[in-house]
Amino acid sequence: MGQKKRKMSFYFCFIALLITMPLSITSVQAKDSMQENNPKIIVIYSSVNEEIDEHQRMLDMLLGHFSTNITFKPASQVKEMDFSQADYVFYYGQQREILPESFIKMISTYKGTFVSIGYNAYQFGERFDNIEWISNTAEIERITQMNNPTKEQPFDPTSILYINITEDEQTEILLTGHMKKKEYPLFLRKQNTYYLAATTIQHPLSIFVANALYEVFGEPPAMNVDTHPGYIRLEDVHPMVNPNHLMGIAKILAEKNIPYMIAVIPVYTNPVTKEQHHLSDSPELIKTLKFMQKNGGSIVLHGYTHQFRLSETGEGFEFWDTENNMPIYHDQDEEVIIKTEDDFNTVSDYEQYLHEQKTHEKNYIEERLTKGIEELANYGLYPLAFEAPHYTMSQQGYQITSKYFSTYVGQLQLSDQDWKVMAAAPYITTPSFLHGMQLLPETIGYVDPEDPLALDKMIQNAKEHQIVKNGMVAGFFHPYLGVEVFQEFIEEMEKLPNINWIDLKEMNHKVQTEHVDIQTKEGNITVNMKRMGLFMSSWDYLSYHLKAILLKMLWGFAVIGGLAVLAFVYLTLINRKRYVKRGD
């Protein structure tokens, strides 16, 4: 009984040590990517049912590079006070509409910078007396910039609004569209008034509009517009990944002094047996990830299981039901019956139904994010950003995620009706629909083993984004492709000029749950963990440490036992030698 009590006391001492042990990691001085200037921008829009959709969100992504103070309002709801403190006013006419006279009057008296996009600009009268409006569209296949006509990008024919410019010495054409030998004014300026002759701002037009916005907002002081931030992300690292592949890639990047990201999935689910494998089941992989974290790598949480229904981890979706093309409003085994307002007797019943759906999604996302952050932190792996599996997540999902992460990595889903409606911003941005999260966009794609031209396409995409001032050059690589393929990939990436590889550890981030707080501030990464609460939330968290302690103890006993055996053999040989000498 005495031995058992001593063993129990020994375990509790170790547990107490773990609970009270401070956690901190230091890194080099941080560089805050947000600009000091934060102008107030109001965007008035005309859209279907006055709702914000993918078109407004695309504009939001472009504007979020210049300010985090962005407000969207439909034209019918704008008030005089909305203009009182606005530094910039944008009007986005995504569809035709007769604008309220009160709004038109506000625009006519507004003295600040005004940018109109798409339809209905003819109603602003003197603002655009230099434009001849033609009720037609034109097709363009390339765009040139006034301040840099050598930078252009051919693309598939795209429709724009057809306008003519009257003779006016004050009018500047910032962007010109081309179709063979024909030229069309696309983005123009007259003093502090601008007009973009397009109703959508999708890629590739977004590349050039992003660049032209520097003319609207001006370049920030001391901004190196010739340098392009970029990153390499190692994708879908889950418990079944070969650690040797990871270590080989990590050593290459360490030798080249290139920082990188590792998109980690804490749990692998076998789609056939439903068996789950945690990182704790792969101690060699945890060891490799810790090496990477200390030598240029930064952890990004890439979902918890990267699957919803019984699809393979890394292949399935986690925060979107692709079978029904809807958010996660139900359990994976639940029969889905999509209802509309017509299926309910009263409006309140329908609103209650919607509330229950939203609540289910909220609880589901919160549980997955909490488990993901806390499980990684328990292993000594500290996520600094989040990437949704396959970039799919609802607008409510982004709002929920912003309570856990300050940084998002990848592309963004712009519609709650169709997950395929997604886009990448051409530069680092903080759009309002991310609720404070900063976006580090992925812009050039990935090495697709099924496409022999994949690498060439990535390089071409990179060059396209280098058209943009401070344009992001970022792509990802799956480690299962092996070290040799990665070597070829990184050598091609290094040929791109003026790339400043992003190190997440040198930026400002905040990641938090009830029991874990991870922050980077003034160049330091600080991790505070409420270990007692963490251990009480799941026995697995405490069990991991107890197993590690037990394993060390067993190794200690093994070493002691081995030394005892060696000592015994040594003494036996010495005694035998003495005995032999006496016998002689």
Coordinates of C-alpha atoms in Angstrom, one line a residue:
M1 CA 0.0 0.0 0.0
G2 CA 2.9 2.4 0.8
Q3 CA 4.3 2.0 -2.7
K4 CA 1.0 2.7 -4.3
K5 CA 0.6 5.9 -2.2
R6 CA 4.1 7.0 -3.2
K7 CA 3.3 6.4 -6.9
M8 CA 0.0 8.3 -6.7
S9 CA 1.9 11.2 -5.0
F10 CA 4.5 11.1 -7.8
Y11 CA 1.8 11.4 -10.5
F12 CA 0.0 14.3 -8.7
C13 CA 3.2 16.2 -8.4
F14 CA 3.8 15.9 -12.2
I15 CA 0.2 16.9 -12.9
A16 CA 0.6 20.0 -10.6
L17 CA 3.8 20.8 -12.5
L18 CA 2.0 20.7 -15.8
I19 CA -0.8 22.8 -14.5
T20 CA 1.4 25.6 -13.2
M21 CA 4.0 25.4 -16.0
P22 CA 4.2 28.8 -17.8
L23 CA 4.2 28.7 -21.6
S24 CA 5.8 31.3 -23.8
I25 CA 7.6 31.3 -27.2
T26 CA 9.5 34.2 -28.5
S27 CA 10.0 35.2 -32.1
V28 CA 11.4 38.2 -34.0
Q29 CA 9.8 41.6 -34.0
A30 CA 6.3 41.7 -35.4
K31 CA 5.2 43.7 -38.4
D32 CA 1.6 44.9 -38.3
S33 CA 0.3 44.6 -41.8
M34 CA -2.6 47.0 -41.1
Q35 CA -2.1 50.5 -42.3
E36 CA -2.1 53.5 -39.9
N37 CA -4.7 55.3 -41.9
N38 CA -8.2 53.9 -41.5
P39 CA -10.6 56.1 -43.6
K40 CA -14.3 55.8 -43.2
I41 CA -15.9 54.2 -46.3
I42 CA -19.6 54.0 -46.9
V43 CA -20.8 51.7 -49.8
I44 CA -24.4 52.4 -51.1
Y45 CA -25.7 49.6 -53.3
S46 CA -28.5 48.5 -55.6
S47 CA -29.1 44.8 -55.6
V48 CA -31.8 42.1 -55.7
N49 CA -34.1 42.5 -52.7
E50 CA -31.6 45.0 -51.3
E51 CA -29.5 42.2 -49.9
I52 CA -25.8 42.0 -49.8
D53 CA -24.6 39.2 -52.0
E54 CA -21.3 38.0 -53.6
H55 CA -21.0 41.1 -55.7
Q56 CA -20.9 43.5 -52.7
R57 CA -18.6 41.1 -50.8
M58 CA -16.1 41.1 -53.7
L59 CA -16.0 44.8 -53.5
D60 CA -15.7 44.5 -49.7
M61 CA -12.6 42.4 -50.1
L62 CA -10.9 45.0 -52.4
L63 CA -11.8 47.9 -50.1
G64 CA -10.7 46.0 -47.0
H65 CA -7.1 46.4 -48.1
F66 CA -7.4 50.2 -47.4
S67 CA -9.6 50.4 -44.4
T68 CA -11.4 48.3 -41.8
N69 CA -14.1 51.0 -41.4
I70 CA -16.5 50.0 -44.1
T71 CA -20.3 50.3 -44.0
F72 CA -22.8 48.9 -46.5
K73 CA -26.3 50.3 -47.0
P74 CA -29.0 49.9 -49.7
A75 CA -29.7 53.1 -51.6
S76 CA -33.3 53.2 -50.2
Q77 CA -32.0 53.4 -46.6
V78 CA -29.1 55.9 -46.8
K79 CA -29.4 59.0 -44.6
E80 CA -27.8 62.4 -44.6
M81 CA -25.8 61.5 -41.5
D82 CA -24.2 58.6 -43.3
F83 CA -22.3 61.1 -45.4
S84 CA -21.3 63.5 -42.6
Q85 CA -18.1 61.7 -41.6
A86 CA -17.5 59.6 -44.7
D87 CA -14.0 60.0 -46.2
Y88 CA -15.0 58.0 -49.3
V89 CA -18.4 57.2 -50.8
F90 CA -18.9 54.3 -53.2
Y91 CA -22.1 53.5 -55.1
Y92 CA -22.4 50.0 -56.5
G93 CA -25.2 49.7 -59.1
Q94 CA -25.2 46.0 -59.5
Q95 CA -28.7 46.1 -61.0
R96 CA -30.7 48.9 -62.7
E97 CA -32.8 51.0 -60.3
I98 CA -34.4 54.4 -60.1
L99 CA -32.5 56.0 -57.3
P100 CA -34.3 58.0 -54.5
E101 CA -34.1 61.7 -55.2
S102 CA -32.9 62.3 -51.6
F103 CA -29.9 60.0 -52.3
I104 CA -29.1 61.7 -55.6
K105 CA -29.1 65.1 -53.8
M106 CA -26.7 63.8 -51.2
I107 CA -24.3 62.7 -53.9
S108 CA -24.5 66.1 -55.7
T109 CA -23.6 68.0 -52.5
Y110 CA -21.0 65.5 -51.2
K111 CA -17.5 67.1 -51.3
G112 CA -15.4 64.0 -50.7
T113 CA -14.2 61.3 -53.0
F114 CA -17.0 59.5 -54.8
V115 CA -16.7 56.3 -56.8
S116 CA -19.6 54.9 -58.9
I117 CA -19.6 51.3 -60.2
G118 CA -22.0 49.8 -62.7
Y119 CA -25.5 50.8 -63.5
N120 CA -27.4 54.0 -62.7
A121 CA -24.5 56.5 -62.6
Y122 CA -26.2 58.6 -65.3
Q123 CA -28.7 59.7 -62.6
F124 CA -25.9 61.6 -60.8
G125 CA -26.1 64.4 -63.4
E126 CA -23.2 66.8 -63.3
R127 CA -20.9 64.3 -61.5
F128 CA -20.6 62.5 -64.8
D129 CA -21.3 65.1 -67.5
N130 CA -18.1 63.9 -69.2
I131 CA -19.7 60.6 -70.0
E132 CA -21.9 59.6 -72.9
W133 CA -24.1 56.7 -71.8
I134 CA -24.7 54.0 -74.3
S135 CA -27.3 51.3 -73.6
N136 CA -25.1 48.5 -74.6
T137 CA -22.3 46.3 -73.4
A138 CA -18.9 45.5 -74.9
E139 CA -16.6 42.5 -74.8
I140 CA -12.9 42.9 -73.8
E141 CA -10.1 40.4 -73.7
R142 CA -7.3 42.4 -72.1
I143 CA -6.8 45.5 -69.9
T144 CA -4.1 48.2 -69.8
Q145 CA -3.3 50.7 -67.0
M146 CA -2.6 54.3 -67.6
N147 CA 0.3 54.5 -65.2
N148 CA 1.8 51.2 -66.4
P149 CA 0.6 50.2 -69.9
T150 CA 3.2 47.4 -70.2
K151 CA 1.5 45.4 -67.4
E152 CA -1.5 43.7 -69.0
Q153 CA -3.1 40.3 -68.8
P154 CA -5.1 38.6 -71.6
F155 CA -8.2 36.6 -70.5
D156 CA -11.4 35.1 -71.8
P157 CA -13.8 37.8 -73.2
T158 CA -15.5 39.7 -70.4
S159 CA -18.5 42.0 -70.6
I160 CA -18.3 45.7 -69.5
L161 CA -20.6 48.7 -69.9
Y162 CA -20.1 50.6 -73.1
I163 CA -19.5 54.3 -72.6
N164 CA -17.9 57.2 -74.5
I165 CA -15.9 60.0 -73.0
T166 CA -16.6 63.6 -74.2
E167 CA -13.7 65.9 -74.7
D168 CA -12.6 67.0 -71.3
E169 CA -9.1 67.9 -70.3
Q170 CA -9.8 67.0 -66.6
T171 CA -10.8 63.4 -67.4
E172 CA -8.2 60.7 -67.0
I173 CA -8.7 57.1 -68.1
L174 CA -7.0 54.9 -65.5
L175 CA -8.0 51.5 -67.1
T176 CA -8.8 50.7 -70.7
G177 CA -10.4 47.6 -72.0
H178 CA -9.3 46.1 -75.4
M179 CA -10.9 43.8 -77.9
K180 CA -8.5 43.3 -80.8
K181 CA -8.0 46.9 -82.1
K182 CA -11.0 48.4 -80.3
E183 CA -10.5 50.3 -77.0
Y184 CA -13.1 51.0 -74.3
P185 CA -12.9 53.3 -71.3
L186 CA -13.2 51.2 -68.2
F187 CA -12.1 53.1 -65.1
L188 CA -11.9 56.9 -65.3
R189 CA -11.3 59.9 -63.0
K190 CA -12.4 63.5 -63.1
Q191 CA -10.9 65.3 -60.1
N192 CA -12.2 63.4 -57.0
T193 CA -15.0 61.5 -58.9
Y194 CA -14.5 58.1 -60.4
Y195 CA -16.5 55.7 -62.5
L196 CA -16.0 51.9 -63.2
A197 CA -17.9 50.7 -66.3
A198 CA -18.6 47.2 -65.0
T199 CA -21.4 45.5 -63.1
T200 CA -19.3 42.7 -61.7
I201 CA -15.8 42.8 -60.3
Q202 CA -14.8 39.1 -60.6
H203 CA -11.4 37.8 -61.6
P204 CA -9.6 38.9 -63.8
L205 CA -11.1 42.4 -63.6
S206 CA -10.6 42.4 -59.9
I207 CA -6.8 42.3 -60.4
F208 CA -6.9 45.6 -62.3
V209 CA -9.6 47.2 -60.1
A210 CA -7.5 46.4 -57.0
N211 CA -4.5 48.2 -58.5
A212 CA -6.6 51.2 -59.7
L213 CA -7.9 51.6 -56.1
Y214 CA -4.4 52.9 -55.2
E215 CA -5.3 55.9 -57.4
V216 CA -8.4 56.4 -55.3
F217 CA -6.9 56.0 -51.9
G218 CA -3.3 56.9 -52.6
E219 CA -0.3 54.8 -51.7
P220 CA 0.5 54.6 -47.9
P221 CA 3.7 56.3 -46.8
A222 CA 6.8 54.1 -47.0
M223 CA 5.0 51.4 -48.8
N224 CA 7.2 49.2 -50.9
V225 CA 4.9 48.5 -53.8
D226 CA 7.5 46.5 -55.7
T227 CA 7.6 43.8 -53.1
H228 CA 5.0 41.1 -53.0
P229 CA 4.1 39.2 -49.9
G230 CA 3.8 35.5 -50.4
Y231 CA 3.5 32.2 -48.6
I232 CA 3.8 28.5 -49.0
R233 CA 1.3 26.3 -47.2
L234 CA 1.8 22.6 -46.6
E235 CA -1.8 21.3 -46.9
D236 CA -3.9 18.5 -45.2
V237 CA -1.4 17.4 -42.5
H238 CA -3.4 14.9 -40.4
P239 CA -2.4 12.0 -38.1
M240 CA -1.9 9.5 -41.0
V241 CA 0.6 11.7 -42.9
N242 CA 4.1 10.3 -43.3
P243 CA 6.4 12.4 -41.0
N244 CA 9.4 11.6 -43.1
H245 CA 8.0 13.5 -46.1
L246 CA 7.2 16.4 -43.8
M247 CA 10.7 16.4 -42.2
G248 CA 12.4 16.3 -45.7
I249 CA 10.4 19.3 -46.8
A250 CA 11.0 21.1 -43.5
K251 CA 14.7 20.7 -43.9
I252 CA 14.7 22.1 -47.4
L253 CA 12.7 25.2 -46.3
A254 CA 15.0 25.7 -43.2
E255 CA 18.1 25.5 -45.4
K256 CA 16.6 28.1 -47.7
N257 CA 15.4 30.2 -44.7
I258 CA 11.9 30.4 -46.1
P259 CA 9.1 30.6 -43.5
Y260 CA 5.9 28.6 -44.3
M261 CA 2.5 27.5 -43.0
I262 CA 1.4 24.0 -42.0
A263 CA -2.4 23.4 -42.3
V264 CA -3.0 20.8 -39.6
I265 CA -6.1 18.6 -39.1
P266 CA -6.0 17.1 -35.6
V267 CA -8.2 14.1 -36.2
Y268 CA -8.2 11.6 -39.1
T269 CA -11.5 9.6 -39.5
N270 CA -11.5 6.4 -41.5
P271 CA -14.5 6.5 -43.8
V272 CA -15.0 2.8 -43.7
T273 CA -14.4 1.8 -40.1
K274 CA -15.3 5.2 -38.6
E275 CA -12.2 4.8 -36.4
Q276 CA -10.6 8.1 -35.4
H277 CA -6.9 8.7 -35.2
H278 CA -5.6 11.6 -33.2
L279 CA -2.2 13.2 -33.4
S280 CA -1.4 11.6 -30.0
D281 CA -1.5 8.3 -31.9
S282 CA 1.4 9.5 -34.0
P283 CA 4.1 10.7 -31.6
E284 CA 6.7 10.9 -34.4
L285 CA 4.5 13.3 -36.3
I286 CA 4.0 15.5 -33.3
K287 CA 7.8 15.5 -32.9
T288 CA 8.2 16.5 -36.5
L289 CA 5.5 19.3 -36.2
K290 CA 7.3 20.7 -33.2
F291 CA 10.6 20.7 -35.1
M292 CA 8.8 22.6 -37.9
Q293 CA 7.2 25.1 -35.5
K294 CA 10.7 25.9 -34.2
N295 CA 12.3 26.2 -37.6
G296 CA 10.2 28.5 -39.8
G297 CA 6.9 26.7 -39.8
S298 CA 3.6 28.1 -38.4
I299 CA 0.6 26.0 -37.6
V300 CA -2.8 26.8 -39.2
L301 CA -5.9 25.0 -38.0
H302 CA -7.5 23.3 -41.0
G303 CA -10.7 22.1 -39.5
Y304 CA -11.0 19.4 -36.8
T305 CA -11.7 16.4 -39.0
H306 CA -11.9 17.9 -42.5
Q307 CA -15.1 15.9 -43.1
F308 CA -18.8 16.1 -42.3
R309 CA -20.4 12.9 -43.5
L310 CA -18.4 9.7 -43.9
S311 CA -15.9 11.0 -46.4
E312 CA -12.1 10.7 -46.0
T313 CA -10.3 13.3 -43.9
G314 CA -8.7 15.8 -46.2
E315 CA -11.2 15.0 -49.0
G316 CA -14.5 15.8 -47.4
F317 CA -16.1 19.1 -46.4
E318 CA -16.5 20.0 -42.7
F319 CA -18.4 23.3 -42.5
W320 CA -20.7 22.9 -45.5
D321 CA -23.2 20.2 -46.6
T322 CA -22.3 19.8 -50.2
E323 CA -25.0 17.2 -50.8
N324 CA -27.7 19.7 -50.1
N325 CA -25.5 22.8 -50.9
M326 CA -26.3 24.4 -47.5
P327 CA -24.7 25.2 -44.2
I328 CA -24.5 22.6 -41.4
Y329 CA -28.0 23.0 -40.1
H330 CA -28.4 19.3 -39.1
D331 CA -26.5 16.2 -37.9
Q332 CA -24.6 14.1 -40.5
D333 CA -27.1 11.2 -40.3
E334 CA -30.2 13.3 -40.1
E335 CA -32.6 13.3 -43.1
V336 CA -32.6 16.8 -44.6
I337 CA -35.9 18.4 -45.6
I338 CA -35.4 21.9 -47.0
K339 CA -38.3 24.1 -46.0
T340 CA -39.4 27.6 -47.3
E341 CA -41.6 30.2 -45.7
D342 CA -44.6 28.7 -47.6
D343 CA -44.3 25.5 -45.4
F344 CA -45.2 27.5 -42.2
N345 CA -48.5 28.8 -41.0
T346 CA -47.0 32.1 -39.6
V347 CA -44.0 34.2 -40.2
S348 CA -43.0 33.7 -36.5
D349 CA -43.0 29.9 -37.0
Y350 CA -40.7 30.3 -40.0
E351 CA -38.4 32.7 -38.1
Q352 CA -38.2 30.2 -35.3
Y353 CA -37.2 27.5 -37.8
L354 CA -34.4 29.7 -39.2
H355 CA -33.3 30.5 -35.7
E356 CA -33.0 26.8 -34.8
Q357 CA -30.9 26.1 -37.9
K358 CA -28.6 29.0 -37.2
T359 CA -28.2 27.8 -33.6
H360 CA -27.3 24.3 -34.7
E361 CA -24.6 25.6 -37.0
K362 CA -23.3 27.9 -34.3
N363 CA -23.0 25.1 -31.8
Y364 CA -21.4 22.8 -34.4
I365 CA -18.7 25.3 -35.5
E366 CA -17.9 26.4 -31.9
E367 CA -17.4 22.8 -30.8
R368 CA -15.1 22.0 -33.7
L369 CA -13.0 25.2 -33.4
T370 CA -12.7 24.7 -29.6
K371 CA -11.6 21.1 -30.0
G372 CA -9.2 21.9 -32.8
I373 CA -7.4 24.8 -30.9
E374 CA -7.3 23.1 -27.5
E375 CA -6.2 19.7 -28.8
L376 CA -3.3 21.2 -30.8
A377 CA -2.3 23.4 -27.9
N378 CA -2.3 20.4 -25.5
Y379 CA 0.3 18.8 -27.8
G380 CA 2.5 22.0 -27.7
L381 CA 1.4 23.0 -31.2
Y382 CA 0.0 26.5 -31.4
P383 CA -2.3 27.5 -34.3
L384 CA -2.0 31.2 -35.4
A385 CA -4.7 31.2 -38.1
F386 CA -7.6 29.3 -39.5
E387 CA -8.4 27.8 -42.9
A388 CA -11.8 26.3 -43.6
P389 CA -11.6 22.9 -45.4
H390 CA -12.1 23.5 -49.2
Y391 CA -12.6 27.2 -48.2
T392 CA -16.3 26.6 -47.6
M393 CA -18.1 28.3 -44.8
S394 CA -21.3 30.4 -44.4
Q395 CA -21.4 34.1 -43.5
Q396 CA -22.5 33.2 -40.0
G397 CA -19.5 30.8 -39.9
Y398 CA -17.1 33.7 -40.5
Q399 CA -18.7 35.7 -37.7
I400 CA -18.4 32.8 -35.3
T401 CA -14.8 32.0 -36.4
S402 CA -13.8 35.7 -35.7
K403 CA -14.4 35.1 -32.0
Y404 CA -11.7 32.4 -32.0
F405 CA -9.2 33.7 -34.6
S406 CA -8.0 37.1 -35.8
T407 CA -6.5 35.7 -39.0
Y408 CA -8.0 33.7 -41.8
V409 CA -6.0 31.9 -44.6
G410 CA -7.2 31.0 -48.1
Q411 CA -10.1 32.0 -50.3
L412 CA -13.6 33.1 -49.2
Q413 CA -17.0 31.7 -49.9
L414 CA -19.2 34.7 -50.9
S415 CA -22.6 33.1 -51.0
D416 CA -24.8 31.2 -48.6
Q417 CA -26.7 29.7 -51.5
D418 CA -23.9 28.1 -53.4
W419 CA -20.5 27.0 -52.0
K420 CA -18.9 27.3 -55.4
V421 CA -19.3 31.1 -55.4
M422 CA -15.9 31.9 -53.9
A423 CA -13.0 34.2 -54.6
A424 CA -9.6 35.3 -53.6
A425 CA -8.6 38.8 -52.8
P426 CA -5.5 39.9 -54.8
Y427 CA -3.8 41.3 -51.6
I428 CA -4.0 41.1 -47.8
T429 CA -7.3 42.5 -46.7
T430 CA -9.8 42.9 -43.8
P431 CA -13.3 42.9 -45.4
S432 CA -16.2 43.8 -43.1
F433 CA -17.9 40.4 -43.5
L434 CA -14.9 38.7 -41.8
H435 CA -15.8 40.8 -38.6
G436 CA -12.3 41.9 -37.9
M437 CA -10.4 38.9 -39.2
Q438 CA -7.5 39.7 -41.5
L439 CA -7.4 37.6 -44.7
L440 CA -4.1 36.2 -46.1
P441 CA -5.4 35.1 -49.4
E442 CA -4.3 32.1 -51.5
T443 CA -3.9 33.3 -55.0
I444 CA -2.0 30.9 -57.2
G445 CA -3.4 27.4 -56.6
Y446 CA -1.6 24.2 -55.8
V447 CA 0.5 21.4 -57.3
D448 CA -2.1 19.1 -58.9
P449 CA -0.6 15.7 -59.6
E450 CA -3.3 15.1 -62.2
D451 CA -2.3 18.2 -64.2
P452 CA 1.1 18.1 -65.9
L453 CA 0.9 21.9 -66.4
A454 CA 0.0 22.6 -62.8
L455 CA 3.3 24.2 -61.9
D456 CA 3.3 26.3 -65.0
K457 CA -0.2 27.6 -64.2
M458 CA 0.9 28.5 -60.7
I459 CA 3.8 30.5 -62.0
Q460 CA 1.5 32.3 -64.5
N461 CA -1.0 33.1 -61.7
A462 CA 1.9 34.4 -59.6
K463 CA 3.0 36.8 -62.4
E464 CA -0.6 37.9 -62.8
H465 CA -0.9 38.9 -59.2
Q466 CA 2.4 40.7 -59.4
I467 CA 0.6 43.2 -61.6
V468 CA -1.0 44.4 -58.4
K469 CA 0.9 46.7 -56.0
N470 CA 1.6 44.5 -53.0
G471 CA -0.2 41.7 -54.7
M472 CA -0.2 38.4 -52.8
V473 CA 1.7 35.4 -54.3
A474 CA 0.5 32.4 -52.2
G475 CA -0.1 28.7 -53.0
F476 CA -0.1 25.3 -51.3
F477 CA 1.5 21.9 -51.6
H478 CA 0.4 18.4 -50.4
P479 CA 3.3 16.7 -48.6
Y480 CA 2.3 13.2 -49.8
L481 CA 3.6 14.2 -53.2
G482 CA 7.1 13.7 -51.8
V483 CA 10.3 15.6 -51.3
E484 CA 11.5 15.5 -54.9
V485 CA 8.3 17.1 -56.3
F486 CA 8.5 19.7 -53.6
Q487 CA 12.1 20.5 -54.5
E488 CA 11.0 21.2 -58.0
F489 CA 8.1 23.3 -56.8
I490 CA 10.2 25.5 -54.5
E491 CA 12.9 26.0 -57.0
E492 CA 10.4 27.5 -59.5
M493 CA 8.8 29.6 -56.8
E494 CA 12.3 31.1 -55.9
K495 CA 12.7 32.3 -59.4
L496 CA 9.8 34.8 -58.9
P497 CA 11.3 38.2 -58.2
N498 CA 10.6 40.4 -55.1
I499 CA 8.8 37.9 -53.0
N500 CA 8.7 38.6 -49.2
W501 CA 7.8 35.3 -47.6
I502 CA 5.3 35.8 -44.8
D503 CA 6.2 34.5 -41.4
L504 CA 3.0 34.3 -39.2
K505 CA 5.2 34.5 -36.1
E506 CA 6.1 38.1 -37.2
M507 CA 2.6 39.3 -37.5
N508 CA -0.1 40.1 -34.9
H509 CA -2.5 37.3 -34.2
K510 CA -4.9 36.3 -31.5
V511 CA -6.4 32.8 -31.0
Q512 CA -8.6 32.0 -28.0
T513 CA -11.0 29.5 -26.4
E514 CA -12.2 29.3 -22.9
H515 CA -9.0 27.5 -21.8
V516 CA -6.4 28.6 -24.3
D517 CA -5.1 32.0 -25.3
I518 CA -2.5 32.4 -28.0
Q519 CA -1.2 35.8 -28.9
T520 CA 1.6 37.4 -30.9
K521 CA 2.4 40.9 -29.7
E522 CA 5.5 43.0 -30.3
G523 CA 7.2 40.1 -31.8
N524 CA 6.4 37.6 -29.0
I525 CA 4.1 34.6 -29.1
T526 CA 2.6 34.0 -25.7
V527 CA 0.5 31.0 -24.9
N528 CA -1.6 30.9 -21.7
M529 CA -3.4 27.7 -20.9
K530 CA -5.8 27.0 -18.0
R531 CA -4.6 23.5 -17.7
M532 CA -7.0 22.4 -14.9
G533 CA -10.0 23.5 -17.0
L534 CA -8.5 22.0 -20.1
F535 CA -7.9 18.6 -18.4
M536 CA -11.4 18.7 -16.9
S537 CA -13.0 19.3 -20.3
S538 CA -11.5 16.0 -21.7
W539 CA -9.7 13.1 -20.0
D540 CA -7.7 12.7 -23.3
Y541 CA -5.8 15.9 -22.7
L542 CA -4.6 14.8 -19.3
S543 CA -4.1 11.2 -20.5
Y544 CA -1.7 12.4 -23.2
H545 CA 0.6 14.0 -20.6
L546 CA 0.4 11.0 -18.2
K547 CA 1.3 8.7 -21.0
A548 CA 4.2 10.9 -21.9
I549 CA 5.4 10.9 -18.3
L550 CA 5.0 7.2 -17.9
L551 CA 6.9 6.6 -21.1
K552 CA 9.8 8.8 -19.9
M553 CA 9.7 6.9 -16.6
L554 CA 9.8 3.6 -18.4
W555 CA 12.8 4.8 -20.5
G556 CA 14.4 5.9 -17.3
F557 CA 13.9 2.6 -15.7
A558 CA 15.2 0.9 -18.8
V559 CA 18.3 3.0 -18.8
I560 CA 18.9 2.3 -15.1
G561 CA 18.3 -1.4 -15.7
G562 CA 20.6 -1.3 -18.6
L563 CA 23.3 0.4 -16.6
A564 CA 22.8 -2.1 -13.8
V565 CA 23.2 -5.0 -16.2
L566 CA 26.4 -3.4 -17.6
A567 CA 27.7 -2.8 -14.1
F568 CA 26.9 -6.4 -13.2
V569 CA 28.7 -7.7 -16.3
Y570 CA 31.7 -5.4 -15.6
L571 CA 32.0 -6.5 -12.0
T572 CA 31.6 -10.2 -13.0
L573 CA 34.4 -9.8 -15.5
I574 CA 36.7 -8.0 -13.0
N575 CA 36.0 -10.6 -10.4
R576 CA 36.6 -13.4 -12.8
K577 CA 39.9 -11.9 -13.9
R578 CA 41.0 -11.6 -10.3
Y579 CA 40.0 -15.2 -9.7
V580 CA 42.0 -16.4 -12.7
K581 CA 45.1 -14.5 -11.5
R582 CA 44.8 -16.1 -8.1
G583 CA 44.5 -19.5 -9.7
D584 CA 47.8 -18.9 -11.6

